Amino acid sequence: MTSSPSDAPVSTEPAQLDPDLDTPDHQDNPNHRRRWLVLTIVALAQLMVVLDATIVSIALPDAQAELGIGDGDRAWVVTSYALAFGALLLLGGRIADYWGRKRSFVVGMVGFAVMSGVGGIAQNGIELFIARAGQGVFAALVAPAALAILTTTFTRSAERAKAFAVYGAISGGGAAIGLLLGGALTQYVDWRWCLLVNIPIAAIAIAAAVPVIVETKAHGDTSYDLPGALLVAIGLGSLVYGFTRAEHGWLEPDTLGFIIGGLAVLTAFVIVEHRSANPLLPLSVPWDRNRGAALIGITLAGVAIIGSTLYLAIYLQAILEFSPMMAGVACLPITVFIVLASGLAARLTVTVGARIPLAIGPVVAAAGLLLLAQIDVDSSYWTGVFPGLAVFGFGMGLLMVPMQNVALIGVPNHDAGAASALSSATLQVGGALGTALLTTVYTSAKADSFSANPITEGPTAFIAAEVAGYTTAFAWAAGLLILATPVALILVRVKKDELQSMTAAHMG
């Protein structure tokens, strides 16, 4: 553990201050001088991990046809990735803390590239499912290591806000970028390249990381909490799987069994962590009121960004009859407006604090989803879809930057990986649970539309029912997302001047 200033020997030499830092350039921040290059490497890795959650969505019909995957099993192409990713993130965070963040980052990227190659040459559905789960395993190592590197590299409030603006824009816009890239690769190359494209991306990131990033790790007690790791993996896996099964009915025995079982195991996890001398997840991380509010917001953001883009992609292809490439391009405004709003959110976080953008962002994003809930069978893209995408993207950009910042504020260096993993896990688990919930909502609304129009038959009734399902899913996503506003107003109390002081006080 780093000694406090009062314990340090008195030096007669003048303090060497880095002009870009508010504090001396200590050895616990060895990546400071190359921090912007480090940010570029971390951003590239985060983009690969985030977009992989959606890049296969548009390619799924082609993959299903070629590999002979049944309709009942095709969801596992997406779910197997989310299950492994969400269930193992906390363990990945602790491995990054103890084993070394750079080492974890590089090994995770190598493993992710290998499993992407396995998926790219898969000859049947089982091989593809296994490869996607393998991607999730290594993504659970890459994501917390990358965010921990970012957290321990940027300690000055203004620069930290800029770094998180980039990271937040990628986290929020990665889903839309995945749809764009997936559409282009599926239409002009082959669906397999939706997986194989990760190999050159990982190679570039690894080649840059090895000579640039300096290793950092937690000191002191670095023993692993294996019971906690096992419980959280089983609990999150059971919960996500239960919500996935909810597509077949919330009251089905297997649905209830997995959801209740998952909650019970997670409760046991909390008890174990409370009693553990060296917990996998120190409970002080999520139970701080500011960080807890941000984590709730991240979960709801995952519901909105991942769940809603799935039905947006289907609407564009099934109703507006866009090609895979055009469907991906049509989703791009989400990313563009997230990037535009992220710059504003970074400035607001520094000048007025995090609470205001955290409260306003969900309202704006929910308004965009409600605009999408107004589309119908005859809507055009520019008048019916684009306005909703623009408003939704802008709101998500306002939300993601302060949310990521507050989620990690004041976290000790020793726990940076665990806190980073929790932030990433909540986004992924929120997306998985949200997709399952919105699927159930979509199915119910579609059935209700058929029941309400018993006289209408043929393609018109089918298309109308489909659109009714999409719009209901958008409306539900809006309702869930806006819950982040009262949470921020009630719980967030960190002030703008604390964003720097709280960070500096815990980085040693």
XYZ file of C-alpha atoms in Angstrom:
508
model
C 0.000 0.000 0.000
C 1.341 3.468 -0.815
C 2.423 5.463 2.187
C 0.624 8.640 3.111
C 2.310 12.046 2.629
C 2.820 12.382 6.386
C 4.869 9.166 6.456
C 7.077 10.024 3.512
C 10.663 11.244 4.124
C 11.152 14.973 3.854
C 13.011 15.985 0.710
C 15.106 19.109 0.272
C 14.549 18.982 -3.475
C 11.733 21.100 -4.964
C 8.660 19.095 -5.873
C 8.603 18.138 -9.528
C 5.125 18.975 -10.690
C 3.768 17.807 -13.967
C 2.161 20.845 -15.648
C -0.737 18.667 -16.779
C -1.520 17.376 -13.291
C -2.820 18.981 -10.139
C -0.605 16.665 -8.067
C 3.004 15.408 -8.369
C 3.552 12.798 -11.049
C 3.874 9.817 -8.650
C 5.117 6.402 -9.641
C 1.619 4.968 -9.171
C 0.670 6.601 -12.446
C 3.416 5.423 -14.813
C 1.182 5.755 -17.880
C 0.623 9.490 -17.440
C 3.066 10.753 -20.045
C 1.601 8.503 -22.742
C -1.950 8.856 -21.480
C -3.562 9.928 -24.757
C -1.989 7.039 -26.647
C -3.144 4.743 -23.839
C -6.645 6.152 -24.265
C -6.543 5.337 -27.993
C -5.557 1.724 -27.297
C -8.193 1.292 -24.598
C -10.847 2.878 -26.820
C -10.050 0.457 -29.658
C -10.378 -2.528 -27.349
C -13.597 -1.244 -25.804
C -15.087 -0.685 -29.259
C -14.324 -4.289 -30.221
C -15.897 -5.667 -27.038
C -19.028 -3.487 -27.150
C -19.832 -3.790 -30.851
C -19.524 -7.576 -30.662
C -22.760 -7.608 -28.673
C -24.704 -6.429 -31.743
C -22.501 -7.008 -34.794
C -24.016 -10.450 -35.375
C -27.637 -9.218 -35.132
C -27.964 -8.265 -38.783
C -25.852 -11.257 -39.870
C -27.986 -13.713 -37.913
C -30.367 -14.701 -40.765
C -27.448 -15.596 -43.049
C -25.609 -17.500 -40.315
C -28.773 -19.364 -39.354
C -29.410 -20.470 -42.926
C -25.830 -21.583 -43.607
C -25.298 -23.463 -40.348
C -28.792 -24.941 -40.120
C -29.643 -23.321 -36.790
C -33.291 -23.688 -35.771
C -35.481 -20.709 -34.896
C -35.638 -21.819 -31.284
C -31.845 -21.889 -30.938
C -30.737 -18.831 -32.906
C -30.965 -16.490 -29.897
C -28.009 -18.331 -28.375
C -25.718 -16.614 -30.875
C -26.354 -13.430 -28.883
C -27.193 -14.864 -25.466
C -24.119 -17.101 -25.084
C -21.890 -14.022 -25.423
C -23.914 -11.976 -22.923
C -24.121 -14.856 -20.439
C -20.376 -15.497 -20.313
C -19.508 -11.805 -20.399
C -21.874 -10.711 -17.649
C -21.294 -13.703 -15.390
C -17.479 -13.521 -15.386
C -16.831 -9.771 -15.403
C -16.282 -9.416 -11.675
C -13.779 -12.271 -11.640
C -12.091 -10.707 -14.664
C -11.824 -7.442 -12.779
C -10.104 -9.050 -9.817
C -7.731 -10.952 -12.115
C -6.830 -7.632 -13.732
C -6.178 -6.055 -10.327
C -4.008 -8.868 -8.993
C -2.392 -10.404 -12.064
C -1.692 -7.044 -13.713
C -3.909 -4.819 -15.858
C -1.627 -4.784 -18.885
C -1.071 -8.541 -18.753
C -4.804 -9.190 -18.422
C -5.530 -6.798 -21.274
C -3.070 -8.450 -23.662
C -4.025 -12.044 -22.770
C -7.718 -11.168 -23.020
C -7.251 -9.625 -26.457
C -5.320 -12.673 -27.693
C -8.024 -15.017 -26.411
C -10.794 -12.878 -27.885
C -9.101 -12.952 -31.296
C -8.650 -16.745 -31.145
C -12.298 -17.378 -30.247
C -13.390 -14.955 -32.975
C -11.431 -17.062 -35.441
C -13.096 -20.223 -34.140
C -16.511 -18.639 -34.646
C -15.573 -17.384 -38.081
C -14.866 -20.920 -39.328
C -17.705 -22.621 -37.408
C -19.397 -25.446 -39.333
C -22.497 -25.823 -37.175
C -24.532 -24.025 -34.550
C -22.873 -25.676 -31.544
C -19.421 -24.555 -32.661
C -20.686 -21.007 -33.138
C -22.368 -20.952 -29.710
C -19.181 -22.185 -28.033
C -17.087 -19.589 -29.857
C -19.437 -16.798 -28.843
C -19.300 -17.946 -25.213
C -15.497 -18.006 -25.477
C -15.541 -14.445 -26.765
C -17.585 -13.506 -23.712
C -15.082 -15.178 -21.364
C -12.142 -13.189 -22.741
C -14.194 -10.000 -23.064
C -14.769 -10.328 -19.316
C -10.990 -10.069 -18.929
C -10.411 -7.282 -21.471
C -13.191 -4.875 -20.448
C -12.319 -4.384 -16.745
C -8.589 -4.329 -17.484
C -9.105 -1.600 -20.090
C -11.292 0.522 -17.843
C -8.948 0.047 -14.865
C -6.036 1.232 -17.025
C -8.068 4.283 -17.984
C -9.110 4.977 -14.389
C -5.567 4.808 -13.002
C -4.072 6.769 -15.916
C -6.302 9.872 -15.862
C -6.332 11.481 -12.415
C -6.865 15.155 -13.284
C -10.550 16.055 -13.393
C -10.630 17.929 -16.720
C -8.600 15.304 -18.568
C -10.469 12.498 -16.864
C -13.740 13.986 -18.118
C -12.378 14.061 -21.673
C -11.151 10.481 -21.430
C -14.503 9.290 -20.134
C -16.226 11.269 -22.884
C -14.407 9.107 -25.428
C -15.031 5.933 -23.438
C -18.674 6.817 -22.838
C -19.267 7.599 -26.509
C -17.857 4.210 -27.481
C -19.819 2.390 -24.783
C -23.043 4.071 -25.839
C -22.490 4.043 -29.590
C -20.833 0.655 -29.937
C -24.154 -1.109 -30.381
C -25.073 1.080 -33.351
C -21.569 0.780 -34.819
C -21.921 -2.993 -34.536
C -25.120 -2.884 -36.567
C -23.446 -0.715 -39.228
C -20.333 -2.859 -39.503
C -22.353 -6.083 -39.369
C -24.564 -4.899 -42.193
C -21.632 -3.906 -44.382
C -19.702 -7.145 -43.825
C -22.777 -9.334 -44.309
C -23.843 -7.656 -47.529
C -20.486 -7.090 -49.214
C -18.221 -9.829 -47.820
C -19.663 -12.685 -45.753
C -21.372 -12.988 -42.384
C -18.331 -14.839 -41.032
C -16.325 -11.616 -41.189
C -18.549 -10.204 -38.451
C -16.394 -12.435 -36.229
C -13.143 -12.550 -38.180
C -12.868 -8.753 -38.231
C -11.898 -8.901 -34.554
C -8.574 -10.539 -35.397
C -6.937 -7.520 -37.110
C -8.486 -5.140 -34.551
C -7.030 -7.173 -31.678
C -3.664 -7.453 -33.426
C -3.393 -3.668 -33.725
C -4.384 -3.118 -30.099
C -1.924 -5.755 -28.831
C 0.945 -4.426 -30.960
C 0.359 -0.945 -29.552
C -0.257 -2.001 -25.940
C 2.885 -4.102 -25.425
C 5.436 -1.267 -25.865
C 3.242 1.628 -24.653
C 1.266 0.591 -21.563
C 3.211 0.203 -18.314
C 2.055 -2.571 -15.989
C 0.091 -1.638 -12.861
C -1.480 -3.922 -10.290
C -2.992 -3.883 -6.833
C -0.707 -4.352 -3.848
C -1.283 -5.796 -0.402
C -3.620 -8.764 0.007
C -4.139 -10.201 -3.464
C -5.698 -13.554 -2.649
C -8.664 -14.588 -4.783
C -12.176 -14.899 -3.397
C -13.043 -18.139 -5.186
C -16.383 -18.768 -3.392
C -17.494 -15.269 -4.367
C -16.355 -15.780 -7.957
C -18.313 -19.028 -8.215
C -21.466 -17.585 -6.643
C -21.583 -14.440 -8.782
C -20.943 -16.413 -11.988
C -23.723 -18.898 -11.211
C -26.107 -16.199 -9.952
C -25.712 -13.822 -12.879
C -25.734 -16.674 -15.377
C -28.946 -18.096 -13.905
C -30.610 -14.672 -13.815
C -29.729 -13.796 -17.403
C -30.762 -17.248 -18.616
C -34.050 -16.999 -16.718
C -34.888 -13.686 -18.338
C -33.976 -15.151 -21.705
C -36.411 -18.023 -21.081
C -39.109 -15.469 -20.189
C -39.783 -15.185 -23.914
C -41.788 -18.398 -23.455
C -43.723 -17.019 -20.480
C -42.873 -15.357 -17.187
C -44.798 -17.924 -15.145
C -43.242 -20.974 -16.757
C -41.545 -23.200 -14.129
C -38.107 -23.023 -15.718
C -38.321 -19.220 -16.088
C -39.277 -18.706 -12.450
C -36.819 -21.339 -11.286
C -33.807 -19.738 -12.941
C -34.783 -16.177 -11.953
C -35.535 -17.029 -8.312
C -32.514 -19.302 -8.138
C -30.287 -16.583 -9.574
C -31.548 -14.012 -7.057
C -31.005 -16.481 -4.204
C -27.437 -17.217 -5.280
C -26.686 -13.491 -5.676
C -28.031 -12.925 -2.164
C -25.629 -15.594 -0.938
C -22.867 -13.797 -2.851
C -23.570 -10.555 -0.964
C -23.430 -12.424 2.356
C -20.126 -14.063 1.426
C -18.636 -10.746 0.285
C -19.687 -9.088 3.541
C -17.809 -11.723 5.541
C -14.814 -12.167 3.246
C -11.465 -10.697 4.308
C -10.572 -10.058 0.667
C -13.854 -9.924 -1.278
C -14.221 -10.277 -5.025
C -16.378 -7.149 -4.923
C -15.871 -4.855 -1.929
C -19.432 -3.872 -1.016
C -18.304 -0.299 -0.451
C -18.023 0.040 -4.248
C -21.725 -0.371 -5.167
C -23.154 0.807 -1.820
C -21.720 4.303 -2.044
C -24.775 6.418 -2.895
C -23.133 8.176 -5.857
C -21.656 5.060 -7.403
C -24.826 3.091 -6.693
C -26.924 5.655 -8.571
C -24.555 5.541 -11.527
C -24.652 1.730 -11.628
C -28.459 1.773 -11.676
C -28.274 4.230 -14.565
C -25.814 2.018 -16.439
C -28.133 -0.971 -16.058
C -31.092 0.984 -17.441
C -28.918 2.349 -20.247
C -28.043 -1.226 -21.208
C -31.745 -2.062 -21.411
C -32.348 0.894 -23.728
C -29.341 0.834 -26.035
C -29.042 -2.935 -26.561
C -32.701 -3.917 -26.343
C -34.103 -1.157 -28.528
C -31.468 -1.369 -31.284
C -32.373 -5.022 -31.803
C -35.962 -4.127 -32.732
C -34.839 -1.076 -34.657
C -32.699 -3.303 -36.901
C -35.605 -5.691 -37.442
C -38.008 -2.845 -38.287
C -35.629 -1.333 -40.817
C -35.159 -4.636 -42.650
C -38.598 -6.255 -42.266
C -40.866 -3.209 -42.662
C -38.863 -0.550 -44.520
C -37.125 -3.317 -46.528
C -33.619 -1.903 -46.066
C -30.677 -4.066 -47.097
C -28.326 -5.175 -44.284
C -25.896 -2.420 -45.251
C -28.556 0.290 -45.386
C -30.014 -0.881 -42.075
C -26.593 -0.446 -40.486
C -26.180 3.010 -42.032
C -29.653 3.975 -40.865
C -28.626 3.242 -37.246
C -25.565 5.500 -37.489
C -27.327 8.694 -36.252
C -27.430 7.154 -32.777
C -23.635 7.033 -32.695
C -23.197 10.474 -34.277
C -25.424 12.178 -31.736
C -23.888 10.236 -28.840
C -20.488 11.580 -29.871
C -21.831 15.134 -30.231
C -23.494 15.029 -26.822
C -20.489 13.398 -25.141
C -18.384 16.514 -25.656
C -21.109 18.648 -24.099
C -21.531 16.168 -21.246
C -17.786 16.264 -20.512
C -17.863 20.070 -20.231
C -20.999 19.998 -18.080
C -19.452 17.426 -15.749
C -16.508 19.747 -15.093
C -18.432 23.051 -14.933
C -21.724 22.167 -13.184
C -21.080 18.652 -11.880
C -22.456 15.245 -12.812
C -25.946 15.444 -11.311
C -27.553 17.688 -13.952
C -26.496 15.688 -17.051
C -27.290 12.454 -15.185
C -30.837 13.714 -14.618
C -31.402 15.307 -18.043
C -29.872 12.558 -20.203
C -32.473 9.856 -19.462
C -35.357 12.274 -20.109
C -33.961 13.254 -23.515
C -33.142 9.664 -24.486
C -36.581 8.448 -23.367
C -38.185 11.183 -25.482
C -36.342 9.782 -28.495
C -37.623 6.285 -27.773
C -41.168 7.636 -27.447
C -40.784 9.243 -30.876
C -39.798 5.820 -32.219
C -42.883 4.384 -30.517
C -45.008 6.505 -32.887
C -43.813 4.845 -36.107
C -46.258 2.750 -38.110
C -46.365 0.601 -41.224
C -46.298 3.605 -43.569
C -43.661 5.692 -41.773
C -40.687 6.947 -43.750
C -37.168 6.873 -42.404
C -36.488 10.623 -42.419
C -39.762 11.763 -40.886
C -40.607 8.747 -38.738
C -37.341 7.126 -37.624
C -34.504 9.644 -37.878
C -35.877 12.224 -35.377
C -36.229 9.557 -32.716
C -32.715 8.220 -33.341
C -31.207 11.719 -33.122
C -32.923 12.592 -29.845
C -32.239 9.151 -28.353
C -28.543 9.313 -29.264
C -28.134 12.821 -27.880
C -29.722 11.834 -24.584
C -27.554 8.728 -24.280
C -24.451 10.854 -24.888
C -25.456 13.211 -22.071
C -25.961 10.219 -19.783
C -23.013 7.929 -20.534
C -20.106 10.289 -19.760
C -21.043 11.412 -16.213
C -22.441 7.971 -15.496
C -19.122 6.227 -16.191
C -17.254 8.938 -14.278
C -19.401 8.771 -11.140
C -19.487 4.952 -11.220
C -15.737 4.940 -10.543
C -15.276 8.110 -8.498
C -13.333 7.654 -5.296
C -12.506 3.983 -5.924
C -9.138 2.994 -4.399
C -6.444 1.881 -6.818
C -6.530 -1.563 -5.188
C -10.166 -2.017 -6.278
C -10.090 -0.252 -9.658
C -10.422 -3.482 -11.638
C -13.327 -4.756 -9.552
C -15.160 -1.436 -9.827
C -14.507 -1.275 -13.564
C -15.801 -4.820 -13.950
C -18.964 -3.970 -12.037
C -19.576 -0.987 -14.328
C -19.190 -3.119 -17.450
C -21.176 -6.008 -15.974
C -24.177 -3.831 -15.196
C -24.270 -2.598 -18.799
C -24.104 -6.124 -20.226
C -26.509 -7.674 -17.738
C -28.883 -4.741 -18.244
C -28.737 -5.324 -21.986
C -29.332 -9.069 -21.647
C -32.199 -8.664 -19.187
C -33.657 -5.788 -21.193
C -33.561 -7.761 -24.435
C -35.399 -10.638 -22.761
C -37.978 -8.306 -21.217
C -38.581 -6.377 -24.442
C -38.877 -9.660 -26.343
C -41.676 -10.705 -24.007
C -43.349 -7.283 -24.408
C -43.003 -7.484 -28.188
C -44.501 -10.982 -28.334
C -47.452 -10.017 -26.151
C -48.182 -6.801 -28.065
C -48.005 -8.652 -31.370
C -50.515 -11.248 -30.155
C -52.822 -8.535 -28.796
C -52.765 -6.777 -32.158
C -53.924 -9.957 -33.909
C -56.688 -10.437 -31.332
C -57.888 -6.857 -31.727
C -58.263 -7.254 -35.505
C -59.883 -10.679 -36.003
C -61.450 -9.714 -39.353
C -58.211 -8.537 -40.910
C -56.224 -11.336 -42.524
C -53.166 -11.789 -44.698
C -49.860 -9.873 -44.902
C -51.393 -6.558 -43.797
C -52.433 -7.949 -40.419
C -49.060 -9.601 -39.936
C -47.128 -6.412 -40.712
C -49.395 -4.300 -38.499
C -48.936 -6.718 -35.608
C -45.172 -6.721 -36.062
C -45.037 -2.923 -35.916
C -47.287 -2.920 -32.847
C -44.739 -5.191 -31.159
C -41.804 -2.939 -32.079
C -43.464 0.278 -30.909
C -44.555 -1.275 -27.618
C -40.990 -2.402 -26.988
C -39.727 1.144 -27.649
C -42.302 2.578 -25.233
C -41.317 0.129 -22.488
C -37.631 0.905 -23.001
C -38.446 4.609 -22.602
C -40.366 3.977 -19.393
C -37.520 1.976 -17.894
C -34.810 4.416 -18.937
C -36.499 7.467 -17.449
C -36.334 5.816 -14.009
C -32.657 6.818 -13.994
C -33.647 10.493 -13.565
C -35.231 10.321 -10.094
C -32.447 7.965 -9.011
C -29.856 10.592 -9.988
C -31.777 13.457 -8.379
C -32.252 11.598 -5.104
C -28.924 9.801 -4.696
C -26.193 11.724 -6.536
C -24.542 14.263 -4.243
C -20.996 14.482 -5.602
C -20.095 18.102 -6.405
C -17.971 19.293 -9.286
C -15.021 20.178 -7.032
C -15.181 16.711 -5.475
C -14.755 14.956 -8.824
C -11.059 15.813 -8.655
C -10.416 15.725 -4.915
C -12.197 12.392 -4.371
C -10.246 10.846 -7.231
C -6.865 12.150 -6.073
C -7.485 11.060 -2.512
C -8.034 7.428 -3.518
C -5.522 6.916 -6.290
C -2.476 6.277 -4.066
